[in-house]
Short mmCIF file of C-alpha atoms in Angstrom, two decimals:
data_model
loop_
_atom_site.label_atom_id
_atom_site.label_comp_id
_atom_site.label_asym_id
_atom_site.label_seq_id
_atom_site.Cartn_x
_atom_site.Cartn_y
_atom_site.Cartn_z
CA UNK A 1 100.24 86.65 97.75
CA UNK A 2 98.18 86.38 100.83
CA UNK A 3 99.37 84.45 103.48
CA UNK A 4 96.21 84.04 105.46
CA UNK A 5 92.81 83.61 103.13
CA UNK A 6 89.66 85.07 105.51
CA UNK A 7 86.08 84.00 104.56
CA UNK A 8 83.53 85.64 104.06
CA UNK A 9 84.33 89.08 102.69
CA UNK A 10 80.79 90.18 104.36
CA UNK A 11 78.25 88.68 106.24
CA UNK A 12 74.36 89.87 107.60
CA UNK A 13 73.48 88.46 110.91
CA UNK A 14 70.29 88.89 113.22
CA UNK A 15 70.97 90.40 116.26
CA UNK A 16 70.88 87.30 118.88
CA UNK A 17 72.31 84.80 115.84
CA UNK A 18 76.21 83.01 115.47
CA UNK A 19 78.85 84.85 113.35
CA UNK A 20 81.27 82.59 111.72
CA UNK A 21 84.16 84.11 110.56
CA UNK A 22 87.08 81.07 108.45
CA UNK A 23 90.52 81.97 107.95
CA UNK A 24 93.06 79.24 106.53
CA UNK A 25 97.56 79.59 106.58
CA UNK A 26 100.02 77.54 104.47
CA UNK A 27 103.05 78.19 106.61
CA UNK A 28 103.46 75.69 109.59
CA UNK A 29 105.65 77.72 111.26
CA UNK A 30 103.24 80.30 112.54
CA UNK A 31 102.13 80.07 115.67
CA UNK A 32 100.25 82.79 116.77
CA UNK A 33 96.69 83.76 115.60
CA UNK A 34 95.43 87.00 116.52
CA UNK A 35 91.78 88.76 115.42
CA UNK A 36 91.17 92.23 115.42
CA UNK A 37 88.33 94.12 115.51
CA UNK A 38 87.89 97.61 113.48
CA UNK A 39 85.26 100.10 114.01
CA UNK A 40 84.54 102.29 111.40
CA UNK A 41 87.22 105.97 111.87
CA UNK A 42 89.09 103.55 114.41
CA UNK A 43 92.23 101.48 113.68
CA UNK A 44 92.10 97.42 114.48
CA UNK A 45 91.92 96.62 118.39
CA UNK A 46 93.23 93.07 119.29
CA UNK A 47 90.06 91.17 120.22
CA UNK A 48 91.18 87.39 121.29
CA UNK A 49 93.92 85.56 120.19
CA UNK A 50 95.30 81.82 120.22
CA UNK A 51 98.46 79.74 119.97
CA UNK A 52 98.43 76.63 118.45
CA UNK A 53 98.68 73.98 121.78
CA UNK A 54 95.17 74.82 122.34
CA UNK A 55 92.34 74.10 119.84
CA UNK A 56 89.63 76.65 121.61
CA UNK A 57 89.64 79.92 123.35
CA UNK A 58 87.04 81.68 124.56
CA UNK A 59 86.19 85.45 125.72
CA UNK A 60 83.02 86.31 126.26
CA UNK A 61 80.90 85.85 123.42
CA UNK A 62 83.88 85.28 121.06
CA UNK A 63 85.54 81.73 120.43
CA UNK A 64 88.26 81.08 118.44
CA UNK A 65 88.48 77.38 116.98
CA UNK A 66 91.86 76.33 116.17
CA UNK A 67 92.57 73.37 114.01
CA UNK A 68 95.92 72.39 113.31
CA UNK A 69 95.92 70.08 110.97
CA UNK A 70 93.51 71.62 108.58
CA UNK A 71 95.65 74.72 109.12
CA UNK A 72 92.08 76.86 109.58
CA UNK A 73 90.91 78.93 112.33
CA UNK A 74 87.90 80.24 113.14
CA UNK A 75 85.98 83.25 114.75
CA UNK A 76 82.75 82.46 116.38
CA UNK A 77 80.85 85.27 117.55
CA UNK A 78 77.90 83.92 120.03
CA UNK A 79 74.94 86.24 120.55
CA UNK A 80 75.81 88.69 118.08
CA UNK A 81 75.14 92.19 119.66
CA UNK A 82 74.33 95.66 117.52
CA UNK A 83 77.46 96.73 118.81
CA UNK A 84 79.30 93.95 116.98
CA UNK A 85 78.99 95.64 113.57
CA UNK A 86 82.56 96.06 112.64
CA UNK A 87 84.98 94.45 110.22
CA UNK A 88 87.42 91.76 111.81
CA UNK A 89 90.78 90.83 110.62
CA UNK A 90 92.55 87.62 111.91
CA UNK A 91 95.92 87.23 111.49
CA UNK A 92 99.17 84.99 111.99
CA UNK A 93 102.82 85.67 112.95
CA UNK A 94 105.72 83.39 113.93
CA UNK A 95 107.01 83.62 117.31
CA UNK A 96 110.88 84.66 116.15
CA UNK A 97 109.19 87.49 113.06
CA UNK A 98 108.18 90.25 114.25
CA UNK A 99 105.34 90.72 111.61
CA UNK A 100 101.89 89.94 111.49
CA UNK A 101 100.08 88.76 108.07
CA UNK A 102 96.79 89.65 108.02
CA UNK A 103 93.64 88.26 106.03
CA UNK A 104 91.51 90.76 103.85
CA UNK A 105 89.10 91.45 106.63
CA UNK A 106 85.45 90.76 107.01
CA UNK A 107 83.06 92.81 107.51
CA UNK A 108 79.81 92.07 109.68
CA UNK A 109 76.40 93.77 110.15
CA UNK A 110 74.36 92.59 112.75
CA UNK A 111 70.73 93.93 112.47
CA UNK A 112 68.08 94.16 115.64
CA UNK B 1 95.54 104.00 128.48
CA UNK B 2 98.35 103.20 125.97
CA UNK B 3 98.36 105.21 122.71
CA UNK B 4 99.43 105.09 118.99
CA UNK B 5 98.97 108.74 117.71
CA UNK B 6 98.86 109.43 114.49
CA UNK B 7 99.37 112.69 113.20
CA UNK B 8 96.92 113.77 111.12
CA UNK B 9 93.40 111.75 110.67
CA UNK B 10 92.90 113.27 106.99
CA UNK B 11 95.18 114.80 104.25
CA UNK B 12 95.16 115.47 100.75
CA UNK B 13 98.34 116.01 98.36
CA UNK B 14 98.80 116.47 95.01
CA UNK B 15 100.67 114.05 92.78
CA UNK B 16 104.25 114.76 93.00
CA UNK B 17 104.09 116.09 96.57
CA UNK B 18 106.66 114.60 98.89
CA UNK B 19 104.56 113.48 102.08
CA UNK B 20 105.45 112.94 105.95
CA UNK B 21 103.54 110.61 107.75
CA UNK B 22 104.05 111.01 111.47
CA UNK B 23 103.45 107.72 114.27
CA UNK B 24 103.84 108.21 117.87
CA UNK B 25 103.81 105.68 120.53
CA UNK B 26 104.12 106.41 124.43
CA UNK B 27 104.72 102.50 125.11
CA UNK B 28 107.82 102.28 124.66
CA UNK B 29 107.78 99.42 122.33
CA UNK B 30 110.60 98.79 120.03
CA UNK B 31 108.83 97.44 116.92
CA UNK B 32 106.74 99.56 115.16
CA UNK B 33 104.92 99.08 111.58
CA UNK B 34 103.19 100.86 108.65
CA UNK B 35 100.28 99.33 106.87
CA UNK B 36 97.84 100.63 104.53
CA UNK B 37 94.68 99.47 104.19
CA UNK B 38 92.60 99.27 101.26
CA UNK B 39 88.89 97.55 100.77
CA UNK B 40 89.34 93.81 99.74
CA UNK B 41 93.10 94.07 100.42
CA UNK B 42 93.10 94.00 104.53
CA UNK B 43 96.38 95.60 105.82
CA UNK B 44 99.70 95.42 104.08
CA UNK B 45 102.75 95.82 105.25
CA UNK B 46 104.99 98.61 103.93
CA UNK B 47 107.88 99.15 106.45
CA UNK B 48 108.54 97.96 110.21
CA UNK B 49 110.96 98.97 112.76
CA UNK B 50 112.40 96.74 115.37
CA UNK B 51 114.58 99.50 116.90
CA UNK B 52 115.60 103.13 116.84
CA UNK B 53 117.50 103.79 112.99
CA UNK B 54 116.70 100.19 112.50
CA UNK B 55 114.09 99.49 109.43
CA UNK B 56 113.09 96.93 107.38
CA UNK B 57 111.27 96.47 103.73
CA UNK B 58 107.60 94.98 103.94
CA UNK B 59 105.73 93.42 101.00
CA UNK B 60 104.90 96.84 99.63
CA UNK B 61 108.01 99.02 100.36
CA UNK B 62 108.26 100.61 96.55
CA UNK B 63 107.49 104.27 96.93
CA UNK B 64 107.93 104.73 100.48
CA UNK B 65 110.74 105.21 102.95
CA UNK B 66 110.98 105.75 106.51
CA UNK B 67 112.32 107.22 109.77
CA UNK B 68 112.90 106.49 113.02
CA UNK B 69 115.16 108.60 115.09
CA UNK B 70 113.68 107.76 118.28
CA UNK B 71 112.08 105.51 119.77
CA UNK B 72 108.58 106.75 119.98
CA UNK B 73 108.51 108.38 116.42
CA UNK B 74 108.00 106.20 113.56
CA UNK B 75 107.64 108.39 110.44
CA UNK B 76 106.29 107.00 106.83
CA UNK B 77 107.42 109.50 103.61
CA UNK B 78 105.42 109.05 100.31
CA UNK B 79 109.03 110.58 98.53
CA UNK B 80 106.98 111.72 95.02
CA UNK B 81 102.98 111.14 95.63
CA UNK B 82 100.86 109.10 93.01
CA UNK B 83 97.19 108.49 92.94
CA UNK B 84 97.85 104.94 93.17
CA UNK B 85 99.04 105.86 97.19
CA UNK B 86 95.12 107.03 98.19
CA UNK B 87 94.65 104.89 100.91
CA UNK B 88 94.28 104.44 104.80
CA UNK B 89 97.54 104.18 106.64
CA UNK B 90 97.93 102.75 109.42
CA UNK B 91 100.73 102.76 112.11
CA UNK B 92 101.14 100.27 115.31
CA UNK B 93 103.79 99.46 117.88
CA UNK B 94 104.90 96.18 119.66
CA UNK B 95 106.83 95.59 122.74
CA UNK B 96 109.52 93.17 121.76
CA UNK B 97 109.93 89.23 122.46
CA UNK B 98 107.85 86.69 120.84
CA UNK B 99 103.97 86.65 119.86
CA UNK B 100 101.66 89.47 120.96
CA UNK B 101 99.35 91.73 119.74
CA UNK B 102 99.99 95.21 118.12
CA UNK B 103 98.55 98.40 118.92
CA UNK B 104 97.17 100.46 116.26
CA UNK B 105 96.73 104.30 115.68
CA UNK B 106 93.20 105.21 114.23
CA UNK B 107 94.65 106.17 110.55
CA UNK B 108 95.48 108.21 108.25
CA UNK B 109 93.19 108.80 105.03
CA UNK B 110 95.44 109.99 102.53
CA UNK B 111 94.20 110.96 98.89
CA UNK B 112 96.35 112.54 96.37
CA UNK B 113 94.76 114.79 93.57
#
């Protein structure tokens, strides 16, 4: 059983346009939510990641939205760049567990 | 620049075939993981090490074990290779303490014949 769902599996974007990447937890107790980004023959890089006291971060071009008590949070790529075309993973971890669980990954194609 | 090295990018083994997968990290982080990542799956967890001769079973442990005799050397053994165990493996490291982000190898494409 996955532990963190991640919406959509794929998704087409014009270069310039918003990527919106969902992903959704049941277990209150994490508190850390990292995404990763993956470029094809590379492993996953940490790209941004949030704790739970804060519902937005932002790097960049990349936002994550945080909402607690939907248990959801959210990738928002602004701008998307030719260069973005990768998959992206986000993820979820309690501070005292040393693991991450990861969603199924999503993979985005940004076209010029 | 910090580095996860995996041994070897690609292999192939046939069914049966006991198989070393070697990790290497020059961070000197204490918890290191294996995942393997298949397409519509994302990355599952097979072992993890929090310390040197210290492991632990992920969600997918059956058919696997693992080693760590040091530190920076986190090795994954496929002990009798199926087909079902074609996949991408990946290893990363974390320093210890709470939260933060792991650091991943680029993979290791394993198919067994």
């Amino acid at each position: 059983q996955q532990q963190v769902k991640q919406s959509p599996q794929s998704l087409i974007v014009q270069k310039g346009g918003i990527s919106i990447i969902n992903c959704a937890y049941e277990n209150t107790a994490f508190d850390y939510f990292p995404w990763y980004q993956q470029f094809p023959g590379k492993g996953p890089a940490l790209l941004i990641a949030i704790r739970p006291d804060v519902s937005e971060k932002k790097e960049g071009r990349f936002t994550i939205s945080f909402n607690k008590s939907a248990k959801q949070f959210s990738l928002h790529i602004m701008d998307s760049q030719p260069g973005d075309s990768a998959t992206y993973f986000c993820a979820a971890s309690k501070s005292n567990d040393y693991k991450l669980s990861f969603g199924a990954g999503t993979t985005v194609t940004v076209r010029a | 620049d910090v580095k996860v090295t995996q041994s070897s990018r690609y292999l192939v083994k046939r069914t049966g075939e006991k198989v070393f997968l070697e990790c290497v990290q020059d961070m000197d982080h204490e918890n290191m993981f294996w995942y393997r990542q298949d397409p519509g799956l994302g990355l599952r967890l097979i072992y993890f090490s929090y310390d040197v001769k210290m492991k632990e079973k992920g969600d997918i442990p059956e058919g696997y074990s693992v080693s760590r005799e040091k530190k920076e050397r986190f090795s994954l053994i496929l002990e009798s290779a199926s087909t079902n165990q074609t996949s991408m493996y990946l290893c990363a490291s974390r320093s210890g303490g709470s939260g933060g982000g792991y650091t991943f190898g680029s993979g290791t494409r394993l198919t067994v014949v």
